Amino acid sequence: MATISKIGGSIFAATSKSPSSSSRSAEKKLSFRFRGDSSIRGCCPVLSVFVSRDHAGRRTLSVKSLKADDNGSQLKKTSLHDLYEKEGQSPWYDNLCRPVTDLLPLIGSGVRGVTSNPSIFQKAISSSNAYDEQFRQLILAGKDVESTYWELVIQDIQDACKLFEPIYDETNAGDGYVSVEVSPRLARETQETVEAAKWLHSIVNRPNVYIKIPATAECIPSIKQVISLGISVNVTLIFSLARYEAVIDAYIDGLEASGLSDLSKVTSVASFFVSRVDTLIDKMLEKIGTPEALNLCGKAAVSQAALAFQLYQKKFSGPRWEALVKKGAKKQRLLWASTSVKNPAYSDTLYVDPLIGPDTVSTMPDQALEAFVDHGVVSRTIDADVSAAEGIYRALEKFGVNWDEVGSQLEVEGVASFIKSFDSLLGTLQEKGNSLKVPSPA
């Protein structure tokens, strides 16, 4: 997370204090304050973080949150705060690695949650020595490589959940979530995905964890079942309107099947991917090559997303939904994923600025987050011109774009990419552990 300081450095300060050597366990207290010239108060928490080790030698985090008004700290507002406070969209960070305390300046800058996936962990673990000591201890304790992988991941997720828990508490389970994905190898396995989600939810054991389940046809029933068990879900790899509607139905069906009298703590987001849509459709348009076709390049993803928001508003209204609201149900928020720009010819905020709307989430990797903080425009845009979005969507169909086929191809590619990252990381860990005589996974 080397680039975080570009966003949060101007408002972030930390002091550390270690206890005397006579303490029973090694503990380090990190106190974080946010500084700035503005007098805006209450826009982010002031945190005290305690890093300690339990009797088994495992590192744990404890976080105490104070309101700015409690100690008079002055806080500097960013466009991320404006995004949430003025337009109702939650900015999340699409990255996670050690040390997770690197997330603190981002929290101060307005980030309200974190997403992860197998590719993110593949990059984090394979490119850093921060995981080596825990890896060595687990291997020497007899763990196989895949079990060790999950131990490393779960530690990061638990630590990140602890940092975002003050936001989760302050918003009554509305925000402050950290997402972790079931094994990508299970993307076509319905019941195995349910069991994996139950296991992950139990072992992470944090109220603000989202279990990520892919929106494959095989996993739509998994989503319903997991929601019915009271487990909050981030549904990932959504690329088409038809599949998105199936995801919404699975969420509503799951709430109805839960039998819970209080649904306020069972929540979900639907991760609708954007940039990858343009990457594929642009290639189709460039192959056609006419001025009319080329004029549609870079417009497919945002237009489909605008129509997804219309579908969201339609589905989360009416008598059926209102009956669930009476039990405390929260809408399954749309989350814009894959917001980094792949084509350098496009604006670096292309997948953030035009997708701002209430009750939504935008999860941004470093590139997109830095660009938006630097020069993004905070304004409700997602439904500013729905008729234009519909026109582009239909025009692309006339050029031969079959949206369901596009969604299916991107889903296959997305699942394959995550499996490749997962397998690559396990291979890297196996090689790293060979000198320790690591048992191979079954």
Short mmCIF file of C-alpha atoms in Angstrom, two decimals:
data_model
loop_
_atom_site.label_atom_id
_atom_site.label_comp_id
_atom_site.label_asym_id
_atom_site.label_seq_id
_atom_site.Cartn_x
_atom_site.Cartn_y
_atom_site.Cartn_z
CA MET A 1 0.00 0.00 0.00
CA ALA A 2 2.83 2.36 -0.80
CA THR A 3 0.57 4.95 -2.40
CA ILE A 4 -1.77 5.48 0.52
CA SER A 5 0.26 8.39 1.84
CA LYS A 6 -0.64 10.35 -1.27
CA ILE A 7 -4.23 10.42 -0.10
CA GLY A 8 -4.09 10.47 3.66
CA GLY A 9 -0.70 11.83 4.57
CA SER A 10 -1.77 15.45 4.93
CA ILE A 11 -4.36 14.67 7.58
CA PHE A 12 -2.87 11.69 9.34
CA ALA A 13 -0.58 11.51 12.32
CA ALA A 14 0.36 8.65 14.61
CA THR A 15 2.16 8.20 17.87
CA SER A 16 3.18 4.92 19.43
CA LYS A 17 3.73 3.87 22.98
CA SER A 18 5.07 0.53 24.12
CA PRO A 19 4.46 -0.76 27.63
CA SER A 20 7.23 -1.53 30.05
CA SER A 21 9.11 -4.77 29.68
CA SER A 22 7.37 -6.06 32.79
CA SER A 23 4.05 -6.34 30.94
CA ARG A 24 2.73 -9.89 30.70
CA SER A 25 2.30 -9.73 26.93
CA ALA A 26 3.99 -7.67 24.26
CA GLU A 27 1.61 -4.86 23.44
CA LYS A 28 1.98 -1.72 21.41
CA LYS A 29 -0.49 1.15 21.41
CA LEU A 30 -0.85 3.28 18.30
CA SER A 31 -2.90 6.46 18.68
CA PHE A 32 -4.11 8.10 15.49
CA ARG A 33 -5.24 11.70 15.10
CA PHE A 34 -6.27 13.57 11.98
CA ARG A 35 -5.07 17.09 11.44
CA GLY A 36 -6.02 19.81 9.01
CA ASP A 37 -6.90 23.45 8.56
CA SER A 38 -10.67 23.06 8.33
CA SER A 39 -12.94 23.07 11.36
CA ILE A 40 -15.19 20.28 10.09
CA ARG A 41 -15.91 17.83 12.88
CA GLY A 42 -17.30 14.35 13.05
CA CYS A 43 -16.53 13.28 9.48
CA CYS A 44 -14.24 10.42 10.49
CA PRO A 45 -13.31 8.62 13.71
CA VAL A 46 -10.26 9.24 15.85
CA LEU A 47 -8.79 5.86 16.57
CA SER A 48 -6.61 4.28 19.22
CA VAL A 49 -5.26 0.94 18.06
CA PHE A 50 -3.74 -1.63 20.40
CA VAL A 51 -1.52 -4.29 18.80
CA SER A 52 -0.98 -7.25 21.12
CA ARG A 53 -0.37 -10.98 21.14
CA ASP A 54 -2.51 -13.65 22.72
CA HIS A 55 -1.28 -16.70 24.63
CA ALA A 56 -0.71 -18.57 21.38
CA GLY A 57 1.48 -15.77 20.07
CA ARG A 58 -1.03 -14.56 17.50
CA ARG A 59 -1.20 -10.83 16.85
CA THR A 60 -4.53 -9.13 17.51
CA LEU A 61 -5.84 -5.61 17.09
CA SER A 62 -8.10 -3.70 19.43
CA VAL A 63 -9.58 -0.43 18.24
CA LYS A 64 -11.17 2.37 20.24
CA SER A 65 -13.03 5.08 18.38
CA LEU A 66 -13.57 8.62 19.65
CA LYS A 67 -15.69 11.29 18.01
CA ALA A 68 -13.74 14.34 16.96
CA ASP A 69 -15.96 16.48 19.13
CA ASP A 70 -14.82 14.47 22.15
CA ASN A 71 -11.32 15.87 22.03
CA GLY A 72 -11.59 18.91 19.80
CA SER A 73 -9.53 17.50 16.94
CA GLN A 74 -9.90 19.34 13.67
CA LEU A 75 -10.48 17.18 10.63
CA LYS A 76 -9.81 17.85 6.99
CA LYS A 77 -12.59 16.89 4.62
CA THR A 78 -11.91 15.18 1.30
CA SER A 79 -14.07 14.45 -1.72
CA LEU A 80 -14.59 10.96 -0.27
CA HIS A 81 -16.40 12.49 2.71
CA ASP A 82 -18.46 14.60 0.32
CA LEU A 83 -19.30 11.54 -1.74
CA TYR A 84 -20.89 9.87 1.27
CA GLU A 85 -22.37 12.89 3.06
CA LYS A 86 -23.77 14.72 0.03
CA GLU A 87 -24.64 11.93 -2.38
CA GLY A 88 -25.05 8.83 -0.19
CA GLN A 89 -22.39 6.75 -1.94
CA SER A 90 -19.87 4.84 0.16
CA PRO A 91 -16.27 4.88 -1.10
CA TRP A 92 -14.47 1.60 -0.43
CA TYR A 93 -10.89 0.55 -1.09
CA ASP A 94 -10.25 -2.37 -3.44
CA ASN A 95 -7.00 -3.67 -1.97
CA LEU A 96 -5.66 -5.30 1.17
CA CYS A 97 -2.21 -6.29 2.37
CA ARG A 98 -0.03 -6.12 5.44
CA PRO A 99 0.34 -4.12 7.54
CA VAL A 100 -3.40 -3.50 7.64
CA THR A 101 -2.80 -0.40 9.75
CA ASP A 102 -1.85 1.22 6.44
CA LEU A 103 -5.62 1.49 6.00
CA LEU A 104 -5.89 4.06 8.78
CA PRO A 105 -5.02 7.14 6.72
CA LEU A 106 -7.59 6.01 4.17
CA ILE A 107 -10.23 5.72 6.87
CA GLY A 108 -9.33 9.26 7.90
CA SER A 109 -9.72 10.35 4.29
CA GLY A 110 -13.23 8.94 4.05
CA VAL A 111 -12.89 5.30 2.95
CA ARG A 112 -15.69 3.27 4.54
CA GLY A 113 -14.93 -0.36 3.63
CA VAL A 114 -12.55 -2.77 1.91
CA THR A 115 -12.89 -5.40 -0.80
CA SER A 116 -10.47 -8.20 -1.57
CA ASN A 117 -10.27 -11.09 -4.02
CA PRO A 118 -7.88 -13.94 -4.83
CA SER A 119 -5.88 -11.76 -7.22
CA ILE A 120 -5.35 -9.11 -4.54
CA PHE A 121 -4.11 -11.68 -2.04
CA GLN A 122 -1.92 -13.35 -4.67
CA LYS A 123 -0.15 -10.05 -5.23
CA ALA A 124 0.01 -9.16 -1.53
CA ILE A 125 1.38 -12.45 -0.22
CA SER A 126 3.75 -13.28 -3.09
CA SER A 127 5.33 -9.83 -3.22
CA SER A 128 5.82 -9.17 0.49
CA ASN A 129 7.87 -10.69 3.31
CA ALA A 130 5.28 -9.50 5.85
CA TYR A 131 3.64 -12.92 5.75
CA ASP A 132 6.80 -15.01 6.08
CA GLU A 133 6.93 -15.40 9.85
CA GLN A 134 3.29 -16.50 10.20
CA PHE A 135 3.73 -18.79 7.19
CA ARG A 136 6.78 -20.42 8.75
CA GLN A 137 5.04 -20.94 12.08
CA LEU A 138 1.98 -22.51 10.45
CA ILE A 139 4.02 -24.82 8.27
CA LEU A 140 6.16 -25.98 11.17
CA ALA A 141 2.93 -26.63 13.07
CA GLY A 142 1.95 -29.13 10.38
CA LYS A 143 -0.45 -27.09 8.25
CA ASP A 144 -0.59 -27.81 4.52
CA VAL A 145 -0.22 -25.02 1.98
CA GLU A 146 -3.91 -24.37 1.32
CA SER A 147 -4.77 -24.32 5.02
CA THR A 148 -1.88 -21.95 5.56
CA TYR A 149 -3.18 -19.66 2.81
CA TRP A 150 -6.53 -19.35 4.56
CA GLU A 151 -4.85 -18.63 7.89
CA LEU A 152 -2.90 -15.76 6.32
CA VAL A 153 -5.98 -14.36 4.62
CA ILE A 154 -8.22 -14.68 7.66
CA GLN A 155 -5.71 -12.81 9.82
CA ASP A 156 -5.76 -9.87 7.41
CA ILE A 157 -9.57 -9.90 7.16
CA GLN A 158 -10.00 -10.01 10.93
CA ASP A 159 -7.56 -7.15 11.44
CA ALA A 160 -9.21 -5.04 8.76
CA CYS A 161 -12.66 -5.76 10.19
CA LYS A 162 -11.47 -4.48 13.54
CA LEU A 163 -10.32 -1.20 12.00
CA PHE A 164 -13.66 -0.65 10.24
CA GLU A 165 -15.82 -1.81 13.12
CA PRO A 166 -16.34 1.76 14.47
CA ILE A 167 -17.94 2.72 11.13
CA TYR A 168 -20.05 -0.44 11.19
CA ASP A 169 -21.27 0.37 14.70
CA GLU A 170 -21.92 4.05 13.99
CA THR A 171 -24.03 3.22 10.92
CA ASN A 172 -25.98 0.32 12.52
CA ALA A 173 -24.53 -2.25 10.12
CA GLY A 174 -24.91 0.06 7.15
CA ASP A 175 -21.23 0.37 6.30
CA GLY A 176 -17.71 -0.53 7.43
CA TYR A 177 -17.53 -3.96 5.78
CA VAL A 178 -14.52 -6.03 4.72
CA SER A 179 -15.03 -8.66 2.01
CA VAL A 180 -13.38 -12.07 1.68
CA GLU A 181 -14.12 -14.50 -1.14
CA VAL A 182 -14.78 -18.23 -0.98
CA SER A 183 -12.36 -20.36 -2.97
CA PRO A 184 -12.70 -19.51 -6.68
CA ARG A 185 -12.52 -23.24 -7.39
CA LEU A 186 -16.08 -23.49 -6.07
CA ALA A 187 -17.63 -21.08 -8.60
CA ARG A 188 -19.65 -23.89 -10.22
CA GLU A 189 -20.44 -25.78 -7.02
CA THR A 190 -23.69 -24.81 -5.30
CA GLN A 191 -23.63 -26.65 -1.98
CA GLU A 192 -19.85 -26.54 -1.57
CA THR A 193 -20.08 -22.75 -1.84
CA VAL A 194 -22.69 -22.68 0.92
CA GLU A 195 -20.47 -24.76 3.20
CA ALA A 196 -17.43 -22.62 2.41
CA ALA A 197 -19.39 -19.44 3.17
CA LYS A 198 -20.59 -20.86 6.49
CA TRP A 199 -17.02 -21.86 7.40
CA LEU A 200 -15.52 -18.50 6.47
CA HIS A 201 -18.21 -16.58 8.32
CA SER A 202 -17.70 -18.70 11.43
CA ILE A 203 -13.91 -18.60 11.48
CA VAL A 204 -13.56 -14.88 10.70
CA ASN A 205 -16.17 -14.25 13.39
CA ARG A 206 -16.58 -10.53 12.82
CA PRO A 207 -19.97 -8.79 12.46
CA ASN A 208 -18.74 -6.64 9.58
CA VAL A 209 -17.35 -9.32 7.29
CA TYR A 210 -18.89 -9.85 3.86
CA ILE A 211 -18.53 -13.32 2.37
CA LYS A 212 -18.03 -12.96 -1.37
CA ILE A 213 -19.89 -15.41 -3.59
CA PRO A 214 -19.71 -15.25 -7.40
CA ALA A 215 -22.91 -14.60 -9.35
CA THR A 216 -22.59 -17.74 -11.45
CA ALA A 217 -25.77 -19.62 -12.31
CA GLU A 218 -24.68 -22.41 -9.99
CA CYS A 219 -24.14 -20.00 -7.08
CA ILE A 220 -27.41 -18.05 -7.30
CA PRO A 221 -29.08 -20.72 -5.11
CA SER A 222 -26.05 -20.54 -2.80
CA ILE A 223 -26.65 -16.83 -2.30
CA LYS A 224 -30.26 -17.40 -1.29
CA GLN A 225 -29.32 -20.13 1.16
CA VAL A 226 -26.44 -18.20 2.74
CA ILE A 227 -28.58 -15.08 3.19
CA SER A 228 -31.32 -17.23 4.75
CA LEU A 229 -28.77 -18.34 7.34
CA GLY A 230 -28.25 -14.73 8.41
CA ILE A 231 -24.83 -14.38 6.75
CA SER A 232 -24.10 -11.12 4.94
CA VAL A 233 -22.90 -11.51 1.35
CA ASN A 234 -21.01 -9.57 -1.28
CA VAL A 235 -22.17 -11.03 -4.59
CA THR A 236 -19.32 -10.63 -7.05
CA LEU A 237 -18.66 -10.98 -10.79
CA ILE A 238 -21.95 -9.50 -12.05
CA PHE A 239 -21.68 -8.43 -15.68
CA SER A 240 -25.24 -8.29 -17.08
CA LEU A 241 -28.67 -6.97 -16.16
CA ALA A 242 -30.28 -10.40 -16.38
CA ARG A 243 -27.84 -11.91 -13.91
CA TYR A 244 -28.12 -8.87 -11.66
CA GLU A 245 -31.89 -9.33 -11.44
CA ALA A 246 -31.34 -12.97 -10.45
CA VAL A 247 -28.98 -11.79 -7.71
CA ILE A 248 -31.58 -9.38 -6.32
CA ASP A 249 -34.21 -12.12 -6.34
CA ALA A 250 -31.83 -14.47 -4.49
CA TYR A 251 -31.26 -11.83 -1.81
CA ILE A 252 -34.97 -11.12 -1.32
CA ASP A 253 -35.81 -14.84 -1.39
CA GLY A 254 -33.12 -15.44 1.22
CA LEU A 255 -34.45 -12.76 3.54
CA GLU A 256 -37.96 -14.18 3.27
CA ALA A 257 -36.69 -17.70 3.94
CA SER A 258 -34.61 -16.71 6.96
CA GLY A 259 -37.43 -16.73 9.47
CA LEU A 260 -35.68 -13.93 11.36
CA SER A 261 -37.84 -11.32 13.04
CA ASP A 262 -35.02 -8.76 12.87
CA LEU A 263 -33.31 -8.51 9.47
CA SER A 264 -31.31 -5.35 10.20
CA LYS A 265 -27.94 -7.11 10.49
CA VAL A 266 -28.30 -9.29 7.37
CA THR A 267 -27.04 -7.14 4.52
CA SER A 268 -25.59 -7.50 1.05
CA VAL A 269 -23.97 -5.68 -1.85
CA ALA A 270 -24.16 -6.66 -5.51
CA SER A 271 -20.80 -6.07 -7.20
CA PHE A 272 -21.53 -4.94 -10.75
CA PHE A 273 -18.31 -4.87 -12.80
CA VAL A 274 -17.77 -2.00 -15.22
CA SER A 275 -14.37 -1.50 -16.88
CA ARG A 276 -14.14 -5.09 -18.11
CA VAL A 277 -17.41 -4.56 -20.00
CA ASP A 278 -15.89 -1.73 -22.02
CA THR A 279 -12.69 -3.69 -22.61
CA LEU A 280 -14.61 -6.49 -24.33
CA ILE A 281 -17.22 -4.43 -26.17
CA ASP A 282 -14.68 -1.86 -27.38
CA LYS A 283 -12.84 -4.69 -29.15
CA MET A 284 -16.07 -5.65 -30.90
CA LEU A 285 -16.72 -2.06 -31.96
CA GLU A 286 -13.14 -1.54 -33.17
CA LYS A 287 -13.48 -4.65 -35.30
CA ILE A 288 -16.57 -3.16 -36.97
CA GLY A 289 -14.59 0.04 -37.46
CA THR A 290 -17.32 2.40 -38.71
CA PRO A 291 -17.50 5.93 -37.28
CA GLU A 292 -20.87 5.12 -35.72
CA ALA A 293 -19.47 2.03 -33.99
CA LEU A 294 -16.29 3.74 -32.83
CA ASN A 295 -18.36 6.59 -31.38
CA LEU A 296 -19.79 4.09 -28.87
CA CYS A 297 -16.40 3.02 -27.51
CA GLY A 298 -16.07 3.60 -23.78
CA LYS A 299 -19.81 4.07 -23.30
CA ALA A 300 -21.15 0.55 -22.82
CA ALA A 301 -20.19 -0.03 -19.19
CA VAL A 302 -21.52 3.21 -17.75
CA SER A 303 -24.75 2.95 -19.76
CA GLN A 304 -25.44 -0.60 -18.56
CA ALA A 305 -24.63 0.49 -14.99
CA ALA A 306 -27.16 3.31 -15.21
CA LEU A 307 -29.81 0.79 -16.24
CA ALA A 308 -28.76 -1.48 -13.38
CA PHE A 309 -29.51 1.38 -10.99
CA GLN A 310 -32.98 1.71 -12.52
CA LEU A 311 -33.51 -2.01 -11.95
CA TYR A 312 -32.30 -1.63 -8.36
CA GLN A 313 -34.85 1.09 -7.68
CA LYS A 314 -37.66 -0.94 -9.24
CA LYS A 315 -36.91 -4.20 -7.42
CA PHE A 316 -36.46 -2.63 -3.99
CA SER A 317 -39.92 -1.08 -3.88
CA GLY A 318 -43.51 -2.25 -3.68
CA PRO A 319 -45.49 -4.34 -1.17
CA ARG A 320 -43.17 -7.37 -1.14
CA TRP A 321 -40.12 -5.32 -0.26
CA GLU A 322 -41.97 -3.09 2.19
CA ALA A 323 -43.03 -6.19 4.15
CA LEU A 324 -39.34 -6.98 4.65
CA VAL A 325 -38.51 -3.39 5.54
CA LYS A 326 -40.92 -3.69 8.47
CA LYS A 327 -38.59 -6.40 9.80
CA GLY A 328 -35.56 -4.14 9.44
CA ALA A 329 -34.36 -5.30 6.01
CA LYS A 330 -31.82 -3.14 4.20
CA LYS A 331 -31.59 -2.81 0.44
CA GLN A 332 -28.89 -4.80 -1.30
CA ARG A 333 -26.72 -1.92 -2.40
CA LEU A 334 -25.23 -1.77 -5.86
CA LEU A 335 -21.45 -1.80 -5.71
CA TRP A 336 -19.45 -0.59 -8.70
CA ALA A 337 -16.43 -2.87 -9.10
CA SER A 338 -13.56 -2.96 -11.59
CA THR A 339 -13.38 0.83 -11.52
CA SER A 340 -9.78 1.18 -12.70
CA VAL A 341 -9.47 2.47 -16.25
CA LYS A 342 -7.85 -0.02 -18.64
CA ASN A 343 -7.67 2.30 -21.68
CA PRO A 344 -5.24 5.20 -21.11
CA ALA A 345 -7.17 7.27 -23.64
CA TYR A 346 -10.11 7.48 -21.24
CA SER A 347 -10.52 9.73 -18.23
CA ASP A 348 -9.01 8.15 -15.11
CA THR A 349 -12.30 8.76 -13.27
CA LEU A 350 -14.50 7.32 -16.03
CA TYR A 351 -15.87 4.56 -13.82
CA VAL A 352 -16.37 6.71 -10.72
CA ASP A 353 -17.68 10.17 -11.70
CA PRO A 354 -20.63 8.97 -13.88
CA LEU A 355 -21.75 6.32 -11.36
CA ILE A 356 -22.53 8.43 -8.30
CA GLY A 357 -25.90 7.84 -6.70
CA PRO A 358 -27.57 7.20 -3.34
CA ASP A 359 -27.39 3.85 -1.52
CA THR A 360 -24.50 2.67 -3.71
CA VAL A 361 -20.86 1.74 -3.15
CA SER A 362 -17.84 2.45 -5.31
CA THR A 363 -14.84 0.26 -4.56
CA MET A 364 -11.66 1.75 -5.97
CA PRO A 365 -8.10 0.45 -6.29
CA ASP A 366 -5.23 2.89 -5.76
CA GLN A 367 -5.30 4.39 -9.25
CA ALA A 368 -9.00 5.22 -9.26
CA LEU A 369 -9.03 6.35 -5.62
CA GLU A 370 -6.13 8.75 -6.05
CA ALA A 371 -7.62 10.16 -9.25
CA PHE A 372 -11.01 10.78 -7.67
CA VAL A 373 -9.56 12.40 -4.55
CA ASP A 374 -7.40 14.63 -6.74
CA HIS A 375 -9.92 15.79 -9.34
CA GLY A 376 -13.15 13.79 -9.13
CA VAL A 377 -16.47 15.63 -9.24
CA VAL A 378 -19.02 14.92 -6.51
CA SER A 379 -22.46 15.10 -8.09
CA ARG A 380 -25.37 12.71 -8.56
CA THR A 381 -24.82 11.34 -12.04
CA ILE A 382 -26.07 7.74 -12.13
CA ASP A 383 -29.57 8.71 -13.25
CA ALA A 384 -28.82 12.10 -14.81
CA ASP A 385 -29.71 10.92 -18.33
CA VAL A 386 -31.38 7.52 -18.29
CA SER A 387 -32.81 7.93 -21.78
CA ALA A 388 -29.30 8.41 -23.20
CA ALA A 389 -28.14 5.25 -21.40
CA GLU A 390 -31.05 3.31 -22.87
CA GLY A 391 -30.24 4.67 -26.31
CA ILE A 392 -26.61 3.56 -26.11
CA TYR A 393 -27.62 0.14 -24.76
CA ARG A 394 -30.00 -0.41 -27.69
CA ALA A 395 -27.57 1.02 -30.25
CA LEU A 396 -24.95 -1.50 -29.15
CA GLU A 397 -27.47 -4.29 -29.66
CA LYS A 398 -27.95 -3.10 -33.24
CA PHE A 399 -24.20 -3.47 -33.75
CA GLY A 400 -24.43 -7.08 -32.69
CA VAL A 401 -23.72 -6.83 -28.98
CA ASN A 402 -25.58 -9.60 -27.17
CA TRP A 403 -25.51 -8.46 -23.56
CA ASP A 404 -26.17 -11.89 -22.09
CA GLU A 405 -23.33 -13.39 -24.14
CA VAL A 406 -21.03 -10.56 -23.09
CA GLY A 407 -21.91 -11.22 -19.47
CA SER A 408 -21.32 -14.95 -19.82
CA GLN A 409 -17.92 -14.47 -21.48
CA LEU A 410 -16.77 -11.98 -18.86
CA GLU A 411 -17.98 -14.27 -16.06
CA VAL A 412 -15.98 -17.19 -17.48
CA GLU A 413 -12.91 -14.97 -17.81
CA GLY A 414 -13.35 -13.55 -14.31
CA VAL A 415 -13.67 -16.95 -12.66
CA ALA A 416 -10.67 -18.24 -14.61
CA SER A 417 -8.59 -15.23 -13.60
CA PHE A 418 -9.31 -15.74 -9.91
CA ILE A 419 -8.59 -19.48 -10.12
CA LYS A 420 -5.30 -18.73 -11.86
CA SER A 421 -4.31 -16.27 -9.11
CA PHE A 422 -5.35 -18.72 -6.39
CA ASP A 423 -3.42 -21.62 -7.93
CA SER A 424 -0.40 -19.42 -8.64
CA LEU A 425 -0.23 -18.30 -5.04
CA LEU A 426 -0.52 -21.84 -3.71
CA GLY A 427 2.34 -22.79 -6.03
CA THR A 428 4.44 -19.90 -4.75
CA LEU A 429 3.75 -20.88 -1.14
CA GLN A 430 4.59 -24.51 -1.90
CA GLU A 431 7.95 -23.48 -3.33
CA LYS A 432 8.61 -21.19 -0.37
CA GLY A 433 7.84 -23.99 2.03
CA ASN A 434 9.77 -26.78 0.30
CA SER A 435 12.78 -26.21 2.50
CA LEU A 436 10.49 -26.74 5.50
CA LYS A 437 9.17 -30.01 4.04
CA VAL A 438 5.67 -28.65 3.49
CA PRO A 439 3.02 -31.31 2.87
CA SER A 440 1.32 -30.81 -0.49
CA PRO A 441 -2.43 -30.07 -0.48
CA ALA A 442 -4.67 -33.00 -1.33
#
